[in-house]
Each structure stands twice: as structure tokens, then as C-alpha cells.
Amino acid sequence: MLKKILLGRTKLEVTEICFGGWGIGSFHYGDVSEKDGRACIETYLQYGGNFIDTARLYNNSEKIIGHVLQKHGNREGVFVASKSPEVDPIKLREHLEESLRTLKLDYVDLYYMHDPPDDHDEMYNLLEVFEQFKKEGKIRAIGASIKGCDVTQRTADLCRQYIRSNRVDVIQVIYSIFRQKTAEVFKEAQEHGVAIVGRTVLENGFLTGKYVPGDVFIGNDHRQRWEKKRLKNILACVQDLKSFAIQPPFQTLSEIAIRFALDNSGITSTILGAKSIQQTRENLNVASLPALPEELKTRFVSLFSN
């Protein structure tokens, strides 16, 4: 059974692993049938998972999740998060209403700003709209999903900006072995009662260890956006990690990468996507593995924290 952790000041408890709905929506990770997508969600719920993350932009994701939730019937037992990139109040409301219809819900538990604005005035104007949604009972908590492929000091500073607004309940950030910069805001978030949800733990699949130098990504796969030189460096680095990081009881690099995120007490829940029952089970089974050896975590921090 997955461990449940209090989601910041929301007084709601969510499981340490959150199911990420990007992949099942057939959006930039190849096609997934609705049948397979539903099976992933059902498997996650069977393991005791109660936190599902999706977005208006994730193609069929909300539809698939809505179907399973309606069948599942335990609305109060499942915590649903969605997102919108809109900053225009009218379009944002349209997005939220469409998400609610597609998910077959009266409210979402957590609604994120998907790539929130840097400008302070825009931020506060947008937060006013989100707070109105909260008053109407359409959302229960407000989140900011901080974007950015390159996780830099600017990324960490934007996290702080939203944490210090004292109007955001949850910050979603990129956090992985390769990209640890956001860890510097975890303590401040905790002091403000703001929960941290981590994503991109497997680095778009690179930290599964199944890709090798020379692999090419084509078609409906957003990993093709990486320049050849950078891709070559990433895959070479992965091979180096595999040479020293995998040690009993861990059998795969995926397990190492997931456990690295789960071991960070500053993270409330870690988002993991899957496109099959097998992948879903493999991800969830990592929760039952022990913490990584301290010397291995120290080595990861030494190699990639800057």
C-alpha cells in the first residue's frame, strides 16, 4: 500500500506516487489506446493510489480518467489535479468547465496554472481568478506548475515568487537525478505550508536506461526536440549512471531514479506516468524498495546539483 502524506496546508492526504496522465493522452509520447489508458488508471487505484494528475492540453487524458472515475465511484477517495495555460479569465473559465465536463466531476481538487506568468501583477490577477473558482466550489486548492526545460536559478526564483504569494497551495516542479536545482526551495515551501509535487523524475524516459547513444526519436515523440549533441551527451551520461548506480536490491535505473525522488522529504508526491499495466506496476513497486544508500545519493548530488 502506498504511503499517504499531507498535501501542505490543504489538510488533504495524497499518496507518495501520483499517476501522471500525460502519456495515456497520446500526447507527445506515442499513441495509447483508451483501453490501455483506462487499465493504467485502474491498476494505479488497485494499488491504493489516490492522486491523479492531468491537464486540458493532454489530448484524451481527461476523457480516459473521467471514464475510470465514474466507474470507480469513490469520488471522495481520489484526488484529481488538472491544469490550464490560459491567463485570460474568460478562456481560463472555459478550460476549467471543459475539464470538469470531460472528467465528469463537479470540482477538481487541485487546479494548476500551467506555465504561470513571471510578472507579479499578472500573477496576482490570475490568482484572483483562481480564488474565485475556489469560492464557487469548482476547485479545492490552487497550484502553480513551474515550466522550463532548463531548470536554472530563474526557475527556482519563480518558485519562490509563487510560494511567497501566500495564495498558492501546491507548487509542481521538475526534479530528477539530472535536474536538482528546485530542491533549494523545498524548505521555504514547507515553512509556508506549500506542498511540492515533483515531475519528470525519469527525464522523459531517458532515466529508464532503455535508450542508448545513437537512438533516434521520430513522429509523435517530443524527445525529438533535443539537439543531436545534447541527446548524445544525455544518453552517454545515462550509460555512465548504469555502470555504477544499479546495485541490489535495485535492478533497473528507473528504480534508482524514482527512489531518488521518493527519498527527498521535501517532496510530497512524485508524478509518474505510464502507458501500460506493466509500466504502472513497475513504477508503483518502487515504493516498497528501501531508501537509496546515502553515499549514492551524495554522489548524485555532487555530480548534478549545479
Short mmCIF file of C-alpha atoms in Angstrom, two decimals:
data_model
loop_
_atom_site.label_atom_id
_atom_site.label_comp_id
_atom_site.label_asym_id
_atom_site.label_seq_id
_atom_site.Cartn_x
_atom_site.Cartn_y
_atom_site.Cartn_z
CA MET A 1 0.00 0.00 0.00
CA LEU A 2 1.32 3.44 -0.91
CA LYS A 3 2.18 5.85 1.88
CA LYS A 4 -0.10 8.89 2.25
CA ILE A 5 1.29 12.34 3.03
CA LEU A 6 -0.46 15.58 3.97
CA LEU A 7 -0.54 17.91 0.95
CA GLY A 8 0.77 21.08 2.56
CA ARG A 9 -1.88 23.24 4.18
CA THR A 10 -4.74 21.67 2.21
CA LYS A 11 -5.44 19.14 5.01
CA LEU A 12 -5.80 16.51 2.29
CA GLU A 13 -3.72 13.34 2.21
CA VAL A 14 -2.32 12.09 -1.09
CA THR A 15 -0.22 9.06 -1.94
CA GLU A 16 3.53 9.45 -2.36
CA ILE A 17 3.20 8.43 -6.02
CA CYS A 18 0.84 10.40 -8.24
CA PHE A 19 -0.33 8.94 -11.55
CA GLY A 20 0.71 11.26 -14.40
CA GLY A 21 -1.87 11.41 -17.17
CA TRP A 22 0.29 12.91 -19.93
CA GLY A 23 1.30 9.61 -21.57
CA ILE A 24 -2.14 7.99 -21.70
CA GLY A 25 -3.48 11.00 -23.60
CA SER A 26 -1.42 10.08 -26.70
CA PHE A 27 0.20 13.49 -26.44
CA HIS A 28 3.90 13.58 -27.48
CA TYR A 29 4.68 10.09 -26.16
CA GLY A 30 3.19 7.96 -28.90
CA ASP A 31 -0.32 6.57 -29.22
CA VAL A 32 -2.04 4.78 -26.35
CA SER A 33 -5.45 3.15 -26.75
CA GLU A 34 -8.25 4.24 -24.43
CA LYS A 35 -8.45 0.64 -23.21
CA ASP A 36 -4.79 0.63 -22.19
CA GLY A 37 -5.08 4.09 -20.65
CA ARG A 38 -8.02 3.01 -18.52
CA ALA A 39 -6.17 -0.13 -17.45
CA CYS A 40 -3.26 2.00 -16.21
CA ILE A 41 -5.55 4.14 -14.05
CA GLU A 42 -7.43 1.12 -12.72
CA THR A 43 -4.15 -0.60 -11.80
CA TYR A 44 -2.97 2.53 -10.01
CA LEU A 45 -6.18 2.70 -7.97
CA GLN A 46 -5.93 -1.01 -7.14
CA TYR A 47 -2.50 -0.35 -5.62
CA GLY A 48 -4.06 2.22 -3.32
CA GLY A 49 -3.05 5.31 -5.31
CA ASN A 50 -5.35 8.29 -4.80
CA PHE A 51 -3.70 11.19 -6.69
CA ILE A 52 -4.14 11.65 -10.45
CA ASP A 53 -2.56 14.47 -12.46
CA THR A 54 -3.77 15.57 -15.88
CA ALA A 55 -4.25 18.74 -17.97
CA ARG A 56 -6.55 20.26 -20.53
CA LEU A 57 -3.69 20.02 -23.05
CA TYR A 58 -3.13 16.27 -22.64
CA ASN A 59 -5.42 15.27 -25.50
CA ASN A 60 -7.57 12.27 -24.41
CA SER A 61 -6.19 12.09 -20.88
CA GLU A 62 -9.10 13.76 -19.06
CA LYS A 63 -11.63 11.70 -21.01
CA ILE A 64 -9.93 8.42 -20.05
CA ILE A 65 -9.60 9.44 -16.41
CA GLY A 66 -13.22 10.60 -16.27
CA HIS A 67 -14.44 7.25 -17.55
CA VAL A 68 -12.49 5.34 -14.89
CA LEU A 69 -13.53 7.68 -12.08
CA GLN A 70 -17.19 7.32 -13.00
CA LYS A 71 -16.82 3.54 -12.96
CA HIS A 72 -14.76 3.61 -9.75
CA GLY A 73 -17.46 5.55 -7.92
CA ASN A 74 -15.31 6.72 -4.98
CA ARG A 75 -15.05 10.41 -5.81
CA GLU A 76 -14.07 11.49 -2.30
CA GLY A 77 -11.30 8.90 -2.20
CA VAL A 78 -9.49 10.14 -5.31
CA PHE A 79 -7.63 13.46 -5.52
CA VAL A 80 -7.72 14.88 -9.07
CA ALA A 81 -5.48 17.65 -10.37
CA SER A 82 -5.73 19.36 -13.75
CA LYS A 83 -4.15 22.42 -15.37
CA SER A 84 -4.64 25.21 -17.86
CA PRO A 85 -2.10 27.51 -19.53
CA GLU A 86 -4.71 30.25 -20.06
CA VAL A 87 -4.26 33.65 -18.44
CA ASP A 88 -7.36 35.28 -19.91
CA PRO A 89 -10.14 34.92 -17.27
CA ILE A 90 -12.84 34.01 -19.80
CA LYS A 91 -10.75 31.40 -21.61
CA LEU A 92 -9.47 30.05 -18.30
CA ARG A 93 -13.02 29.52 -17.08
CA GLU A 94 -13.88 27.81 -20.36
CA HIS A 95 -10.92 25.47 -19.86
CA LEU A 96 -11.96 24.64 -16.31
CA GLU A 97 -15.58 23.98 -17.28
CA GLU A 98 -14.46 21.76 -20.16
CA SER A 99 -12.15 19.83 -17.83
CA LEU A 100 -15.00 19.30 -15.37
CA ARG A 101 -17.30 18.03 -18.13
CA THR A 102 -14.66 15.71 -19.56
CA LEU A 103 -13.62 14.39 -16.15
CA LYS A 104 -17.31 14.02 -15.21
CA LEU A 105 -16.69 15.92 -11.97
CA ASP A 106 -18.33 18.79 -10.12
CA TYR A 107 -14.94 20.05 -8.97
CA VAL A 108 -11.23 19.30 -9.25
CA ASP A 109 -9.26 19.00 -6.04
CA LEU A 110 -6.27 20.90 -7.39
CA TYR A 111 -6.09 23.28 -10.34
CA TYR A 112 -2.70 24.41 -11.59
CA MET A 113 -1.57 27.39 -13.59
CA HIS A 114 0.20 25.57 -16.42
CA ASP A 115 3.32 27.69 -17.06
CA PRO A 116 2.39 30.58 -14.72
CA PRO A 117 3.44 34.15 -15.58
CA ASP A 118 6.65 35.71 -14.26
CA ASP A 119 5.19 39.22 -13.93
CA HIS A 120 3.96 39.94 -10.39
CA ASP A 121 0.87 41.86 -11.47
CA GLU A 122 -0.14 39.14 -13.91
CA MET A 123 0.42 36.55 -11.20
CA TYR A 124 -1.85 38.29 -8.70
CA ASN A 125 -4.54 38.97 -11.32
CA LEU A 126 -4.53 35.30 -12.25
CA LEU A 127 -4.62 34.23 -8.60
CA GLU A 128 -7.77 36.35 -8.15
CA VAL A 129 -9.48 34.25 -10.83
CA PHE A 130 -8.34 31.01 -9.23
CA GLU A 131 -9.58 32.17 -5.83
CA GLN A 132 -12.96 32.92 -7.37
CA PHE A 133 -13.07 29.33 -8.69
CA LYS A 134 -12.30 28.20 -5.16
CA LYS A 135 -15.15 30.28 -3.70
CA GLU A 136 -17.52 28.77 -6.28
CA GLY A 137 -16.53 25.26 -5.21
CA LYS A 138 -15.12 24.36 -8.62
CA ILE A 139 -11.61 23.80 -7.26
CA ARG A 140 -10.35 22.97 -3.77
CA ALA A 141 -6.72 24.03 -3.99
CA ILE A 142 -4.59 26.33 -6.15
CA GLY A 143 -1.37 25.21 -7.79
CA ALA A 144 1.43 26.55 -9.98
CA SER A 145 3.15 24.12 -12.34
CA ILE A 146 6.51 25.76 -12.96
CA LYS A 147 7.68 25.12 -16.51
CA GLY A 148 11.08 25.22 -18.15
CA CYS A 149 13.22 22.61 -19.86
CA ASP A 150 16.35 24.24 -18.47
CA VAL A 151 15.99 24.28 -14.69
CA THR A 152 18.03 27.32 -13.70
CA GLN A 153 18.23 29.90 -10.92
CA ARG A 154 15.41 31.73 -12.67
CA THR A 155 13.26 28.61 -12.27
CA ALA A 156 13.99 28.46 -8.54
CA ASP A 157 13.31 32.18 -8.18
CA LEU A 158 9.92 31.82 -9.89
CA CYS A 159 9.07 29.01 -7.47
CA ARG A 160 9.89 31.35 -4.58
CA GLN A 161 7.75 34.08 -6.08
CA TYR A 162 4.69 31.84 -6.07
CA ILE A 163 5.47 30.37 -2.66
CA ARG A 164 5.79 33.86 -1.16
CA SER A 165 2.48 34.98 -2.68
CA ASN A 166 0.86 33.03 0.19
CA ARG A 167 -2.00 32.22 -2.16
CA VAL A 168 -0.72 29.03 -3.77
CA ASP A 169 -1.21 25.68 -2.05
CA VAL A 170 0.95 23.47 -4.28
CA ILE A 171 3.99 24.01 -6.49
CA GLN A 172 4.76 21.42 -9.17
CA VAL A 173 8.41 21.31 -10.24
CA ILE A 174 10.87 19.33 -12.31
CA TYR A 175 13.07 17.24 -10.02
CA SER A 176 15.31 14.35 -11.01
CA ILE A 177 18.83 13.00 -10.60
CA PHE A 178 19.84 15.17 -13.57
CA ARG A 179 17.95 18.31 -12.52
CA GLN A 180 18.04 19.10 -8.80
CA LYS A 181 18.02 22.90 -8.79
CA THR A 182 14.47 23.23 -7.47
CA ALA A 183 15.45 21.41 -4.25
CA GLU A 184 16.77 24.72 -2.92
CA VAL A 185 13.18 25.99 -2.48
CA PHE A 186 11.79 22.92 -0.70
CA LYS A 187 12.48 24.14 2.83
CA GLU A 188 10.91 27.55 2.22
CA ALA A 189 7.87 25.90 0.66
CA GLN A 190 7.45 23.74 3.74
CA GLU A 191 7.73 26.81 6.01
CA HIS A 192 4.90 28.45 4.04
CA GLY A 193 2.72 25.33 4.12
CA VAL A 194 3.11 24.88 0.35
CA ALA A 195 3.36 21.31 -0.90
CA ILE A 196 5.90 20.31 -3.53
CA VAL A 197 4.91 17.83 -6.24
CA GLY A 198 7.80 16.53 -8.34
CA ARG A 199 7.65 15.62 -12.02
CA THR A 200 9.94 14.47 -14.86
CA VAL A 201 11.61 12.08 -12.43
CA LEU A 202 12.52 9.71 -15.28
CA GLU A 203 13.58 12.58 -17.56
CA ASN A 204 11.11 11.79 -20.34
CA GLY A 205 12.17 8.16 -20.25
CA PHE A 206 15.91 8.74 -20.52
CA LEU A 207 16.47 7.65 -16.91
CA THR A 208 14.76 4.34 -17.54
CA GLY A 209 18.08 3.30 -19.03
CA LYS A 210 16.46 1.65 -22.04
CA TYR A 211 17.80 4.17 -24.56
CA VAL A 212 21.41 4.14 -25.76
CA PRO A 213 23.62 6.56 -27.72
CA GLY A 214 22.52 6.54 -31.35
CA ASP A 215 18.81 6.10 -30.67
CA VAL A 216 16.59 8.41 -32.74
CA PHE A 217 13.16 9.77 -31.78
CA ILE A 218 10.65 10.50 -34.54
CA GLY A 219 6.94 11.04 -35.10
CA ASN A 220 4.68 11.80 -32.13
CA ASP A 221 7.53 11.91 -29.64
CA HIS A 222 8.55 15.19 -28.07
CA ARG A 223 12.01 13.84 -27.24
CA GLN A 224 12.97 14.64 -30.83
CA ARG A 225 13.24 18.29 -29.76
CA TRP A 226 16.66 17.65 -28.23
CA GLU A 227 19.60 18.65 -30.41
CA LYS A 228 21.74 15.71 -31.51
CA LYS A 229 24.74 16.78 -29.48
CA ARG A 230 22.74 17.26 -26.29
CA LEU A 231 20.89 14.00 -26.83
CA LYS A 232 24.18 12.18 -27.31
CA ASN A 233 25.52 13.64 -24.05
CA ILE A 234 22.36 12.71 -22.12
CA LEU A 235 22.41 9.11 -23.33
CA ALA A 236 26.13 8.78 -22.66
CA CYS A 237 25.58 10.08 -19.14
CA VAL A 238 22.80 7.53 -18.62
CA GLN A 239 25.16 4.73 -19.61
CA ASP A 240 27.66 6.00 -17.05
CA LEU A 241 24.99 6.02 -14.34
CA LYS A 242 24.05 2.44 -15.15
CA SER A 243 27.66 1.39 -14.70
CA PHE A 244 27.82 2.39 -11.02
CA ALA A 245 24.32 3.17 -9.68
CA ILE A 246 22.46 -0.13 -10.08
CA GLN A 247 23.06 -2.32 -7.07
CA PRO A 248 20.90 -4.82 -5.13
CA PRO A 249 18.05 -4.70 -4.31
CA PHE A 250 17.65 -2.27 -7.23
CA GLN A 251 17.60 -3.90 -10.64
CA THR A 252 16.96 -1.01 -13.04
CA LEU A 253 17.93 2.63 -13.45
CA SER A 254 14.23 3.50 -13.34
CA GLU A 255 14.01 2.18 -9.79
CA ILE A 256 17.06 4.21 -8.80
CA ALA A 257 15.67 7.42 -10.35
CA ILE A 258 12.22 7.03 -8.80
CA ARG A 259 13.61 6.14 -5.37
CA PHE A 260 15.87 9.22 -5.53
CA ALA A 261 12.77 11.45 -5.73
CA LEU A 262 10.77 9.47 -3.17
CA ASP A 263 13.65 9.76 -0.70
CA ASN A 264 13.53 13.57 -0.70
CA SER A 265 11.37 14.57 2.28
CA GLY A 266 10.75 17.96 0.68
CA ILE A 267 8.56 16.34 -1.98
CA THR A 268 5.01 15.37 -1.00
CA SER A 269 4.22 13.32 -4.10
CA THR A 270 6.09 12.24 -7.21
CA ILE A 271 4.31 12.15 -10.58
CA LEU A 272 4.95 9.02 -12.63
CA GLY A 273 3.31 8.39 -15.98
CA ALA A 274 2.79 5.03 -17.65
CA LYS A 275 1.37 3.67 -20.89
CA SER A 276 0.78 0.06 -19.87
CA ILE A 277 -0.21 -2.02 -16.85
CA GLN A 278 3.35 -3.34 -16.64
CA GLN A 279 4.88 0.14 -16.52
CA THR A 280 2.33 1.21 -13.92
CA ARG A 281 3.15 -1.75 -11.69
CA GLU A 282 6.90 -1.28 -12.10
CA ASN A 283 6.61 2.37 -11.03
CA LEU A 284 4.42 1.60 -8.02
CA ASN A 285 6.57 -1.28 -6.82
CA VAL A 286 9.46 1.12 -6.23
CA ALA A 287 7.58 2.47 -3.20
CA SER A 288 8.23 -0.84 -1.43
CA LEU A 289 12.00 -0.69 -2.05
CA PRO A 290 14.33 0.69 0.65
CA ALA A 291 15.89 4.15 0.52
CA LEU A 292 18.96 4.57 -1.64
CA PRO A 293 22.34 4.27 0.09
CA GLU A 294 23.42 7.68 1.40
CA GLU A 295 26.73 7.51 -0.46
CA LEU A 296 24.89 7.02 -3.76
CA LYS A 297 22.58 9.97 -3.14
CA THR A 298 25.58 12.07 -2.16
CA ARG A 299 27.29 11.13 -5.40
CA PHE A 300 24.22 12.14 -7.43
CA VAL A 301 24.11 15.50 -5.68
CA SER A 302 27.82 16.00 -6.27
CA LEU A 303 27.53 15.21 -9.96
CA PHE A 304 24.30 17.00 -10.89
CA SER A 305 23.20 19.55 -8.29
CA ASN A 306 24.68 22.56 -10.13
#
